[in-house]
Coordinates of C-alpha atoms and ligand atoms in Angstrom, one line a residue:
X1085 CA 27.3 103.3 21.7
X1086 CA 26.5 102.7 25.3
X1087 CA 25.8 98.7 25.0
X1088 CA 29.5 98.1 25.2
X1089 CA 30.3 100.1 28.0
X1090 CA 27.5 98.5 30.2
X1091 CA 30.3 97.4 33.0
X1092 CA 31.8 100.2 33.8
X1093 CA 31.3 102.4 36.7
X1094 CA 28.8 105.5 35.8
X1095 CA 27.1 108.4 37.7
X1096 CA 23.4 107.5 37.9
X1097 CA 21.1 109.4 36.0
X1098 CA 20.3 112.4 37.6
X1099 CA 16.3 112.6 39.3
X1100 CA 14.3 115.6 40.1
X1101 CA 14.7 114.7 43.3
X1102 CA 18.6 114.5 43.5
X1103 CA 18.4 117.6 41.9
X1104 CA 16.5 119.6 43.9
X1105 CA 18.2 117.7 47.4
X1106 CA 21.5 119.4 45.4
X1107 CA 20.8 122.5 44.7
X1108 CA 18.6 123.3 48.2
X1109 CA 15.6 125.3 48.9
X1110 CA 17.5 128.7 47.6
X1111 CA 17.9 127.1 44.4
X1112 CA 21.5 128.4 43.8
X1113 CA 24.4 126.8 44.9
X1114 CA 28.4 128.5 45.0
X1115 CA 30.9 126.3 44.1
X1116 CA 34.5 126.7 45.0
X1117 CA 36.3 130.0 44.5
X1118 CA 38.8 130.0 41.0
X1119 CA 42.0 129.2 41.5
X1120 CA 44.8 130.7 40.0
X1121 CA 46.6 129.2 37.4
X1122 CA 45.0 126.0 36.4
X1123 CA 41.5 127.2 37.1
X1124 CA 39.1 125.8 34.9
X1125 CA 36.5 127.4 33.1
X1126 CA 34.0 126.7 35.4
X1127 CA 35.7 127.8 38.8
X1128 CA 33.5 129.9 41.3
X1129 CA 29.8 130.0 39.4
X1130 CA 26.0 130.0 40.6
X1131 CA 23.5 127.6 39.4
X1132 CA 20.0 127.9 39.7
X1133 CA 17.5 125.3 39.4
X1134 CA 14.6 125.3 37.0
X1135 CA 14.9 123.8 33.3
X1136 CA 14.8 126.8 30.3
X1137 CA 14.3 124.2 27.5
X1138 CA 13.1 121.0 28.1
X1139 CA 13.5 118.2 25.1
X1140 CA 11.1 115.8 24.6
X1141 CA 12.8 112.9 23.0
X1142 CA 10.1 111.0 20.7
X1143 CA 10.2 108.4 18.5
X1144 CA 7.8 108.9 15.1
X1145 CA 7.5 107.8 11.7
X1146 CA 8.2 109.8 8.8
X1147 CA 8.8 109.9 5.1
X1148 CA 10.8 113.0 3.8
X1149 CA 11.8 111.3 0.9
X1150 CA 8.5 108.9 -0.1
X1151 CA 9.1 105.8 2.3
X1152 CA 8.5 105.9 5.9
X1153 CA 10.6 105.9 8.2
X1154 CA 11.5 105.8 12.2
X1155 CA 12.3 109.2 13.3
X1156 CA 14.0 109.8 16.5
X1157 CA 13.1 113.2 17.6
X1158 CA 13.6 116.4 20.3
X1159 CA 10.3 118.5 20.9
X1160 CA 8.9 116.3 18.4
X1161 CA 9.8 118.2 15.3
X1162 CA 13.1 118.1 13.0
X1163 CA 15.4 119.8 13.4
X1164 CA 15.0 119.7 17.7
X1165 CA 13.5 122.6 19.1
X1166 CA 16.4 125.7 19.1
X1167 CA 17.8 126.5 22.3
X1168 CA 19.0 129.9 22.5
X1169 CA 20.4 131.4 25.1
X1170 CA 22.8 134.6 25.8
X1171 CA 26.2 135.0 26.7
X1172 CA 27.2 134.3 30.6
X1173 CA 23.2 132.8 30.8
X1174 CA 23.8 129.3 32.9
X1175 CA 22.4 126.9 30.4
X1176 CA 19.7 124.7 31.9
X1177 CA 18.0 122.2 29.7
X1178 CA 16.1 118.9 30.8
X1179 CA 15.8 116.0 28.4
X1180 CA 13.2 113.8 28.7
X1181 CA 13.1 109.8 27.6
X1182 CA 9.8 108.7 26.0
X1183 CA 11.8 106.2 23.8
X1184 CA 11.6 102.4 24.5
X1185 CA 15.9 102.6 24.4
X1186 CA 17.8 104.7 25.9
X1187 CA 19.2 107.9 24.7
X1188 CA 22.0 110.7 25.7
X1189 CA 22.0 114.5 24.4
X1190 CA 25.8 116.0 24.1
X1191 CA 26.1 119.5 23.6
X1192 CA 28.1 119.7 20.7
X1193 CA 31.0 122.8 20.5
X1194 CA 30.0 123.4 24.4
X1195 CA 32.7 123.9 27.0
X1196 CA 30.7 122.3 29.8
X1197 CA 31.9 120.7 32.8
X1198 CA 32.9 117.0 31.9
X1199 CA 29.9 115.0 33.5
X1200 CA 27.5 117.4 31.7
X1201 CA 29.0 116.6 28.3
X1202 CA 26.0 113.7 27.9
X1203 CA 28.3 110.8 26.2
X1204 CA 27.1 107.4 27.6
X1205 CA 30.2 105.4 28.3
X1206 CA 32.3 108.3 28.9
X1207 CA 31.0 110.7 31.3
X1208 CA 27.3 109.4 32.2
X1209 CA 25.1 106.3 32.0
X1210 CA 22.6 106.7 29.1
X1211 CA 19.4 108.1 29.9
X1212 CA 16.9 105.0 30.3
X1213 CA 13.5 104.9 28.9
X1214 CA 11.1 107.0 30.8
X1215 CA 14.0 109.3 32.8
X1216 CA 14.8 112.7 32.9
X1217 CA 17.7 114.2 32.6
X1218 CA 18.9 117.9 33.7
X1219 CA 22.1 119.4 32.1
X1220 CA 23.2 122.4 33.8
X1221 CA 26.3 124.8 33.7
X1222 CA 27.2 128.3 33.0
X1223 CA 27.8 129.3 29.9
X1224 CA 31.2 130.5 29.0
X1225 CA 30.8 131.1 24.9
X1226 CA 28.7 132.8 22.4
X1227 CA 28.1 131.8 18.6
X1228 CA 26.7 128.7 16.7
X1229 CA 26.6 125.5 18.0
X1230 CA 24.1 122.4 18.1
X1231 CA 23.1 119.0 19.9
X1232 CA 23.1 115.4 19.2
X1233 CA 22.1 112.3 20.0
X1234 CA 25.4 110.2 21.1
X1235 CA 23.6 107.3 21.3
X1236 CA 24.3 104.7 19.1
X1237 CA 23.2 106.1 15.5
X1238 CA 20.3 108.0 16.9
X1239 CA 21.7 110.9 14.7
X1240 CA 21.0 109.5 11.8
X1241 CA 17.2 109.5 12.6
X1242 CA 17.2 113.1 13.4
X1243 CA 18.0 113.5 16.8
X1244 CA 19.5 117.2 16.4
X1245 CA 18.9 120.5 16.8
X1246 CA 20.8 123.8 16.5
X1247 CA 21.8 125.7 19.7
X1248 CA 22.8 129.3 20.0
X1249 CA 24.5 131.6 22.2
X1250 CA 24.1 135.0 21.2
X1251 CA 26.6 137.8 22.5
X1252 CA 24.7 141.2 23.5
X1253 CA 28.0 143.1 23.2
X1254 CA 28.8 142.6 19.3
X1255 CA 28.4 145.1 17.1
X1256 CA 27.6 143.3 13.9
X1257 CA 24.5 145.0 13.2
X1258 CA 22.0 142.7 11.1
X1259 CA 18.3 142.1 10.7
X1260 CA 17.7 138.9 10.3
X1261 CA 19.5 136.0 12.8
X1262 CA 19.1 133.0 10.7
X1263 CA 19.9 129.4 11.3
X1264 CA 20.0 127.0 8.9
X1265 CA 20.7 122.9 9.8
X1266 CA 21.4 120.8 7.1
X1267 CA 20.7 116.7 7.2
X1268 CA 20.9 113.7 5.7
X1269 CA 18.2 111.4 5.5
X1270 CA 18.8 107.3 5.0
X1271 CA 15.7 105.3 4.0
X1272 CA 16.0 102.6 6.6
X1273 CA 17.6 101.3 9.2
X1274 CA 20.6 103.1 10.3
X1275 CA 21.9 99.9 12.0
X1276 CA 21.8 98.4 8.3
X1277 CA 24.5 100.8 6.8
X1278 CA 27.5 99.0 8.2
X1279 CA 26.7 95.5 7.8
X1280 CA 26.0 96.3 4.2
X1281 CA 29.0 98.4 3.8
X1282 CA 30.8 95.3 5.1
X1283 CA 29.7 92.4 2.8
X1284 CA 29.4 95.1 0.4
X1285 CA 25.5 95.1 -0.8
X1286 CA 25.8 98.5 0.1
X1287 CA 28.6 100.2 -2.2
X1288 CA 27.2 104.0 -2.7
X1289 CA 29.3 105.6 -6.1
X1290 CA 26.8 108.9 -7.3
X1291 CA 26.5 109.3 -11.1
X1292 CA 28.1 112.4 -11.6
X1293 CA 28.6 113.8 -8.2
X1294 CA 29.0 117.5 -6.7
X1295 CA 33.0 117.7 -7.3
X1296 CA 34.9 121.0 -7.9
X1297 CA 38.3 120.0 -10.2
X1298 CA 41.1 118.9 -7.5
X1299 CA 38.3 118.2 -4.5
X1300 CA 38.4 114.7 -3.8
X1301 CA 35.0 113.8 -3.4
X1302 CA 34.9 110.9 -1.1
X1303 CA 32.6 112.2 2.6
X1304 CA 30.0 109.9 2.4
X1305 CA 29.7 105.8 2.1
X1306 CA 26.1 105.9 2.3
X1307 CA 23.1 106.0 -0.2
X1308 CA 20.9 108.9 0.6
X1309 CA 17.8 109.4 0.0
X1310 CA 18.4 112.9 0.1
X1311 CA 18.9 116.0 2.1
X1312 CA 16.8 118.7 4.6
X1313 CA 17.2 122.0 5.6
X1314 CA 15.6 123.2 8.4
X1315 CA 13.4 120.2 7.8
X1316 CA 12.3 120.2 4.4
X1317 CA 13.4 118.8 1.2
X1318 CA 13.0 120.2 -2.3
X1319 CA 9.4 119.5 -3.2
X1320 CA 8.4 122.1 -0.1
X1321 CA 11.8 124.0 0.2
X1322 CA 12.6 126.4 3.3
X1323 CA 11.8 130.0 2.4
X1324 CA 12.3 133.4 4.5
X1325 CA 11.0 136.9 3.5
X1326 CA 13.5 139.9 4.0
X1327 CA 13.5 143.5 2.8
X1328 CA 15.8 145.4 0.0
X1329 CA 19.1 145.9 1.6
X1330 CA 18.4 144.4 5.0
X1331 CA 21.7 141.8 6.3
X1332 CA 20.8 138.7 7.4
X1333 CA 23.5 136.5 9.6
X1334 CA 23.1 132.8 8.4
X1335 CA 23.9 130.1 11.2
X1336 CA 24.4 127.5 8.8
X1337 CA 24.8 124.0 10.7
X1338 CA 26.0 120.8 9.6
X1339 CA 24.2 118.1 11.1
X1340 CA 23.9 115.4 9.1
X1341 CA 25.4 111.8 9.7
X1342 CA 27.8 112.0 7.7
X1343 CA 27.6 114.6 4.8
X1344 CA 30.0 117.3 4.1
X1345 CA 28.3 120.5 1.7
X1346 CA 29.1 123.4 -0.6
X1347 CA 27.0 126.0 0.4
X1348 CA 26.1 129.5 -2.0
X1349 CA 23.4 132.1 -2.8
X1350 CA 24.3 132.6 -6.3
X1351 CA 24.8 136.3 -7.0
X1352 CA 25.1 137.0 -3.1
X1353 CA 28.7 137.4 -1.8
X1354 CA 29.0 135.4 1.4
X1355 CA 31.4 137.6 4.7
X1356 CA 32.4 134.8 6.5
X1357 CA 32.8 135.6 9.8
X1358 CA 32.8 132.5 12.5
X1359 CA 33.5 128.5 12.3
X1360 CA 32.4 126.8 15.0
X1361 CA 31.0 129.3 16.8
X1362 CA 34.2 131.2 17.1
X1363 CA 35.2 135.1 15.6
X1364 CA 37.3 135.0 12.5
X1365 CA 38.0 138.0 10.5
X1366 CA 36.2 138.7 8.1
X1367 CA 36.6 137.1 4.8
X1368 CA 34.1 137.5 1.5
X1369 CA 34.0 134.3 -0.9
X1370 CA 31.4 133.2 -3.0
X1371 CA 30.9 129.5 -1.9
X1372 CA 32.1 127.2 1.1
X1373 CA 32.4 123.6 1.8
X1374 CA 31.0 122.6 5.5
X1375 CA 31.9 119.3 6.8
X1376 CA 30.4 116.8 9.5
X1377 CA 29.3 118.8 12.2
X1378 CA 31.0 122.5 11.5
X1379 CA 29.0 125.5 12.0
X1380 CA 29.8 128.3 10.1
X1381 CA 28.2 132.1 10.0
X1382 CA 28.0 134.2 7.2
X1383 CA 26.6 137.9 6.7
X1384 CA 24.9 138.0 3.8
X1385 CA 23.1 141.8 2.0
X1386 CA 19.7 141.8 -0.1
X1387 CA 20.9 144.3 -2.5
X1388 CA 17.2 144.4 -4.2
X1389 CA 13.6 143.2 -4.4
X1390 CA 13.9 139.6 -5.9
X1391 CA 14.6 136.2 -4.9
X1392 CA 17.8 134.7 -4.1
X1393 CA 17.6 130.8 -4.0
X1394 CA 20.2 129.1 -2.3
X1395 CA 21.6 125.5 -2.0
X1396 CA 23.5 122.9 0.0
X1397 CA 24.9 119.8 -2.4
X1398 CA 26.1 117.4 -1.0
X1399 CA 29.8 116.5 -1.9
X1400 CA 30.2 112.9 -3.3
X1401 CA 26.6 113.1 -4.2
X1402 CA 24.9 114.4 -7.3
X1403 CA 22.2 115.1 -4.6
X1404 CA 21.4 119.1 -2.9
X1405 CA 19.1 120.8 -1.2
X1406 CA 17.5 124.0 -1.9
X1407 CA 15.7 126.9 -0.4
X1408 CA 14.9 131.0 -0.8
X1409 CA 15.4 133.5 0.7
X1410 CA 12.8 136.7 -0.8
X1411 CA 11.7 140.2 -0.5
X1412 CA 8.2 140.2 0.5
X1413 CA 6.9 141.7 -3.2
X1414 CA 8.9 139.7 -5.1
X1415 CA 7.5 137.7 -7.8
X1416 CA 6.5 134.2 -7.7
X1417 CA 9.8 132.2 -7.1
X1418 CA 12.0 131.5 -9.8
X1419 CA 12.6 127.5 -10.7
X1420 CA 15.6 126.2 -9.2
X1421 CA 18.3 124.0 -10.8
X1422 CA 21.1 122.3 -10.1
X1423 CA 23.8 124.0 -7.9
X1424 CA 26.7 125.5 -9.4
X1425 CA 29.5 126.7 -7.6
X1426 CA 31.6 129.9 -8.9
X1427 CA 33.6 132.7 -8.4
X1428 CA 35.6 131.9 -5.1
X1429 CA 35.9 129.5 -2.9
X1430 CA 36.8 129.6 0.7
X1431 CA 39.9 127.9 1.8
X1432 CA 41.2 126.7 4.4
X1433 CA 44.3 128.9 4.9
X1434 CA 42.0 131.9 4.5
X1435 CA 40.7 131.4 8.1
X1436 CA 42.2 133.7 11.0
X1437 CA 41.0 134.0 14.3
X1438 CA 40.1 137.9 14.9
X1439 CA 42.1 138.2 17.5
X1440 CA 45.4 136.8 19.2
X1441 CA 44.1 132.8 19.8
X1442 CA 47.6 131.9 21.1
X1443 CA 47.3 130.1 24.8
X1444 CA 49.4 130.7 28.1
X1445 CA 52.2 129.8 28.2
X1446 CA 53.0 126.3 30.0
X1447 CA 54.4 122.6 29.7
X1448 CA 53.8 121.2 26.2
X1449 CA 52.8 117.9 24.6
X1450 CA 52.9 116.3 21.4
X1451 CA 51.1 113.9 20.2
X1452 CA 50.9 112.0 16.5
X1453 CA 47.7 110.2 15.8
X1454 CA 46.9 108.4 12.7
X1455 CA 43.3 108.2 11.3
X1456 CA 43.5 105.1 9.8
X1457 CA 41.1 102.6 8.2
X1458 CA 40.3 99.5 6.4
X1459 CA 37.9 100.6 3.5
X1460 CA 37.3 96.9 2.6
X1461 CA 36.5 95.7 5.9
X1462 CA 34.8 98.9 7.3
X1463 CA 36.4 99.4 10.3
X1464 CA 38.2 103.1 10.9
X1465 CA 40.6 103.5 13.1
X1466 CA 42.9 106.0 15.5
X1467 CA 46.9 104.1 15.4
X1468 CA 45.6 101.3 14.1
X1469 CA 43.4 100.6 17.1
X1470 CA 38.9 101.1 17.7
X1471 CA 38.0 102.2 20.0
X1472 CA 34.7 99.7 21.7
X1473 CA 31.8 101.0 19.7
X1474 CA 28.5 99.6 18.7
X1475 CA 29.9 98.5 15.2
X1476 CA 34.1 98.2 16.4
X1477 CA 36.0 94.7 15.3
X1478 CA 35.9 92.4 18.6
X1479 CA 39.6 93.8 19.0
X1480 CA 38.6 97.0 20.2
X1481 CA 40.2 98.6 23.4
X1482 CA 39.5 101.7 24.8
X1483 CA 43.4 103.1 25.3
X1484 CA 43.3 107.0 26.6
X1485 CA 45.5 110.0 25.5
X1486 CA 46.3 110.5 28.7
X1487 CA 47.7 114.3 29.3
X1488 CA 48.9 116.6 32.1
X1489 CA 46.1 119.2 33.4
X1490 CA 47.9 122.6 32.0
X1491 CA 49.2 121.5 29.3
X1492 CA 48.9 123.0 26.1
X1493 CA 48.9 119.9 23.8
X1494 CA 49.5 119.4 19.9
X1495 CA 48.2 116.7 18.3
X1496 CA 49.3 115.9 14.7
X1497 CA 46.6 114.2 12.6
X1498 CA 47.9 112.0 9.5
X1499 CA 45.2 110.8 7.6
X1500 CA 46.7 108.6 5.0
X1501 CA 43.2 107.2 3.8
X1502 CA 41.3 108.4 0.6
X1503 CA 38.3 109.8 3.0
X1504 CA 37.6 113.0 4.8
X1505 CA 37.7 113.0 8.9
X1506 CA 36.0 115.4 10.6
X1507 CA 37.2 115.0 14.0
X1508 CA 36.1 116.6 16.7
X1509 CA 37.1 117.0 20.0
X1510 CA 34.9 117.5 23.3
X1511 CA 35.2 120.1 25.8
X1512 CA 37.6 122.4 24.3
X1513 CA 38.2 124.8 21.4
X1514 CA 41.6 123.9 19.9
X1515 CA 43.7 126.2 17.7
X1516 CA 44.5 124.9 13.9
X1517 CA 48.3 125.5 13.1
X1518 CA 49.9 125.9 10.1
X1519 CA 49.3 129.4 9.3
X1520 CA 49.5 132.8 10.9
X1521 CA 50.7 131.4 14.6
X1522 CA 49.0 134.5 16.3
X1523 CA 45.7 134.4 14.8
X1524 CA 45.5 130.5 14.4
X1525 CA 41.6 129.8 13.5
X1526 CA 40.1 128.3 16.8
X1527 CA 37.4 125.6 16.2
X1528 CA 35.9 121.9 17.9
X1529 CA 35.7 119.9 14.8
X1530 CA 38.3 119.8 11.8
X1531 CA 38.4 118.3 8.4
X1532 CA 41.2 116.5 7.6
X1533 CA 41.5 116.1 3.8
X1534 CA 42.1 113.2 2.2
X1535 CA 45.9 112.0 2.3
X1536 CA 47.0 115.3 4.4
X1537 CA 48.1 116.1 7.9
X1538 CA 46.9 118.6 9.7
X1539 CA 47.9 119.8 13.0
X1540 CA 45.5 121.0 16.1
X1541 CA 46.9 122.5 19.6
X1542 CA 44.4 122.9 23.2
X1543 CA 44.9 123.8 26.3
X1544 CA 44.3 121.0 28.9
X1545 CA 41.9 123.3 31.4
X1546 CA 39.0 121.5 31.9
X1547 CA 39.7 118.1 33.6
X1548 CA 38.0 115.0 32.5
X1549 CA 37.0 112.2 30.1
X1550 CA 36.6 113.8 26.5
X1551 CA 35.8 112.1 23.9
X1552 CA 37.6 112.8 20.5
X1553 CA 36.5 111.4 17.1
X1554 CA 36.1 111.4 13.4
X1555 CA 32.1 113.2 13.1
X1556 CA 31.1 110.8 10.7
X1557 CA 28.5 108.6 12.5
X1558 CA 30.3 105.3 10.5
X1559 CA 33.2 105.8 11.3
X1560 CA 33.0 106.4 14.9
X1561 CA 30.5 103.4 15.2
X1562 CA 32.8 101.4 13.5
X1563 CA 36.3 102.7 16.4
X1564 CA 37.8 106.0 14.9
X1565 CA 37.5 107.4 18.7
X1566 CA 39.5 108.2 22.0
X1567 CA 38.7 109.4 25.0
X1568 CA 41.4 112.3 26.2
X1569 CA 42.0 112.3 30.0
X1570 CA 43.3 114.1 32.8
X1571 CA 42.4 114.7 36.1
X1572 CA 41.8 117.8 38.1
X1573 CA 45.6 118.5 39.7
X1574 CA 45.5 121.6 41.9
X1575 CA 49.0 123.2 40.7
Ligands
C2O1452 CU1 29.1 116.3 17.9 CU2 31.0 113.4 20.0 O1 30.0 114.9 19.0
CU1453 CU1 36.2 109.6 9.5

């Protein structure tokens, strides 16, 4: 994105030196007291001034999977340096352009203020070739979340990285705090997948793919060359040493493209007990499926000395990816094979927040959106209209969900297509009805099967221009996307 959104009026790219003229020579500045009522989450808090983390964003050329290719990278590595951080911390992270194009790092799952929310076209110009960039804001969640490139398809070459917020106060007790980013890998241009999906030389059907009986197996339109986790592919898979009956919390983060997966350690039950960086309670399956750009957090137990491989397959695909986790004396590792899923899956419905996730009371809002498409002629769309994109028809028009600051807002998502949608919306966590209306799972991104409605609910508190689309990179670059707006309105 970013290219067609050139004429609009942006905030300038922050400088150093507007930064530190900002913040003056004490290096903390208090905003505004909160206000009652309609307060937003950021009412009332001190910012210092240095960078924690910076990201150096750096173009290099790889081959995970045999040919080379042009990586687009943060710290120089894949996945992105982790930023970690700890509940209430004010997040402070600078990113840094040594690209020759510009770039743009969102925060995904992060309730920031809007003009921190790094979406070029929305709520800051992209970051230009040698600039800098600092986000900061206070912190106001723990749990699993990650960054992005939102700039044009930068994701797809690997501009990602996980981020996590860890809460002192929870009890959990575990050994091991283990993240685990999953990615898809395209041997080639990026900017090549929709023009060939359009006059159809690229037309991706797997032999045999990853597809439990009644799972429709259509997340992906693109030819893979395969799949990473924490960087590596199967020839050198990701392995981490543990002792007997230590518990390890897995961070497992879906950041690929456009890929959903199925996720077990045969033999190991999986607790469940987050999505999207948010407390559920919890539940014990044996295998999960993680689309576009979820997070989810399992506890897992070593019951002995051994090895316990693990895989990720991607659905659609007859593709996965593989690693171990071990005790330190066992034997040499065991040969992998192909994934199979048993025992039982996690559904949906089986997802409740741990606590009561309902919001204040206040003036409502419905809204009915369609997640519509054109399979033939690529081009996705949100009521049958795309939104200006890099790869949207010349039709496109950006046309806002505008709603009332307050508000607690439903939004009813029809997707009649035979595809997955992962949509995801910035800036909030929204509630997903159609269960237990108390403990309603809260999360940022949502799958909406294949020829299902689902229905989402959030509270308007944090005014602004949020973006809100389907998390597969195609289909937003080709208009399934809308900006949600409303401004700041004291009572
Ligand atoms: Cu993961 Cu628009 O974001
Ligand atoms: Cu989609």
């Amino acid at each position: 994105m970013g290219q067609n959104h050139g004429r609009r009026t942006f905030l300038k790219t922050v400088s150093t030196g507007m930064l530190a003229a900002g913040l003056g020579a004490a290096g903390a500045r208090v905003r505004a007291a909160p206000q009652p009522g309609k307060a937003t989450p950021h009412s009332g808090t001190v910012i210092p001034a240095t960078a924690d983390f910076s990201l150096d964003i750096v173009e290099e050329t790889a081959s995970p999977f045999g040919m080379p290719i042009t990586a687009i990278l943060a710290g120089g590595q894949w996945p992105g340096t982790e930023i970690r951080y700890r509940k209430s911390d004010v997040f402070r992270v600078m990113v840094r352009n040594r690209l020759t194009e510009p770039t743009s790092i969102h925060w995904h799952g992060l309730i920031p203020p809007n003009l921190q929310d790094g979406v070029p076209g929305v709520t800051q110009a992209p970051i230009e070739p040698g600039e800098l960039m600092l986000y900061q804001f206070p912190l106001v969640q723990a749990g699993t979340y990650w960054y992005h490139s939102h700039y044009e398809l930068q994701e797809q070459q690997g501009l990602a990285g996980p981020l996590v917020i860890e809460d002192p106060a929870e009890a959990r007790g575990y050994d091991h705090d283990v993240t685990l980013l999953l990615g898809d890998v395209y041997n080639g241009d990026p900017n090549t997948i929709i023009p060939g999906l359009r006059d159809g030389s690229i037309d991706f059907e797997a032999d045999k793919p990853f597809v439990l009986p009644g799972e429709s197996g259509f997340a992906t339109d693109v030819p893979y060359a395969g799949y990473l986790l924490n960087g590596r592919s199967n020839t050198s898979p990701w392995k981490y040493a543990v002792r007997p009956r230590q518990r390890l919390r897995l961070r497992i983060i879906n950041a690929s493209a456009s890929s959903f997966f199925r996720f077990a350690i045969p033999g190991l039950p999986l607790t469940v007990i987050a999505s999207d960086g948010e407390d559920v309670e919890p539940v014990e399956v044996d295998n999960l499926m993680i689309g576009t750009a979820e997070r989810y957090d399992l506890l897992v137990t070593i019951p002995e000395s051994g090895n316990y491989p693990l895989h990720a397959a991607a659905l659609g695909d007859n593709k996965w990816v593989e690693g171990l986790i071990h005790t330190h004396d066992a034997p040499a590792p065991p040969k992998f094979g192909p994934p199979r899923f048993e025992g039982r899956h996690l559904s949906f419905e089986q997802l409740r927040a741990s606590d009561d996730s309902r919001f204040p009371k206040g003036p409502e809002r419905s809204i009915d959106l369609r997640l519509s498409g054109n399979m033939a002629k690529y081009v996705w769309l949100m009521n049958d209209v795309a939104y200006p994109e890099l790869f949207a028809p010349p039709d496109a028009r950006n046309v806002p969900i505008e709603v009332g600051h307050g508000e607690v807002v439903r939004v009813t998502l029809t997707n009649p297509t035979p595809m997955y949608h992962p949509m995801h919306l910035h800036g909030h966590v929204f509630r997903v009805l159609g269960g237990d209306e108390e403990r309603a799972p809260r999360k940022d991104t949502l799958s909406v099967p294949p020829r299902s409605t689902r229905a989402i609910e959030f509270y308007a508190n944090n005014p602004g221009r949020w973006f809100f689309h389907c998390h597969n990179l195609y289909h937003m670059a080709s208009g399934m996307a809308r900006e949600v707006r409303y401004v700041n309105s004291p009572n």
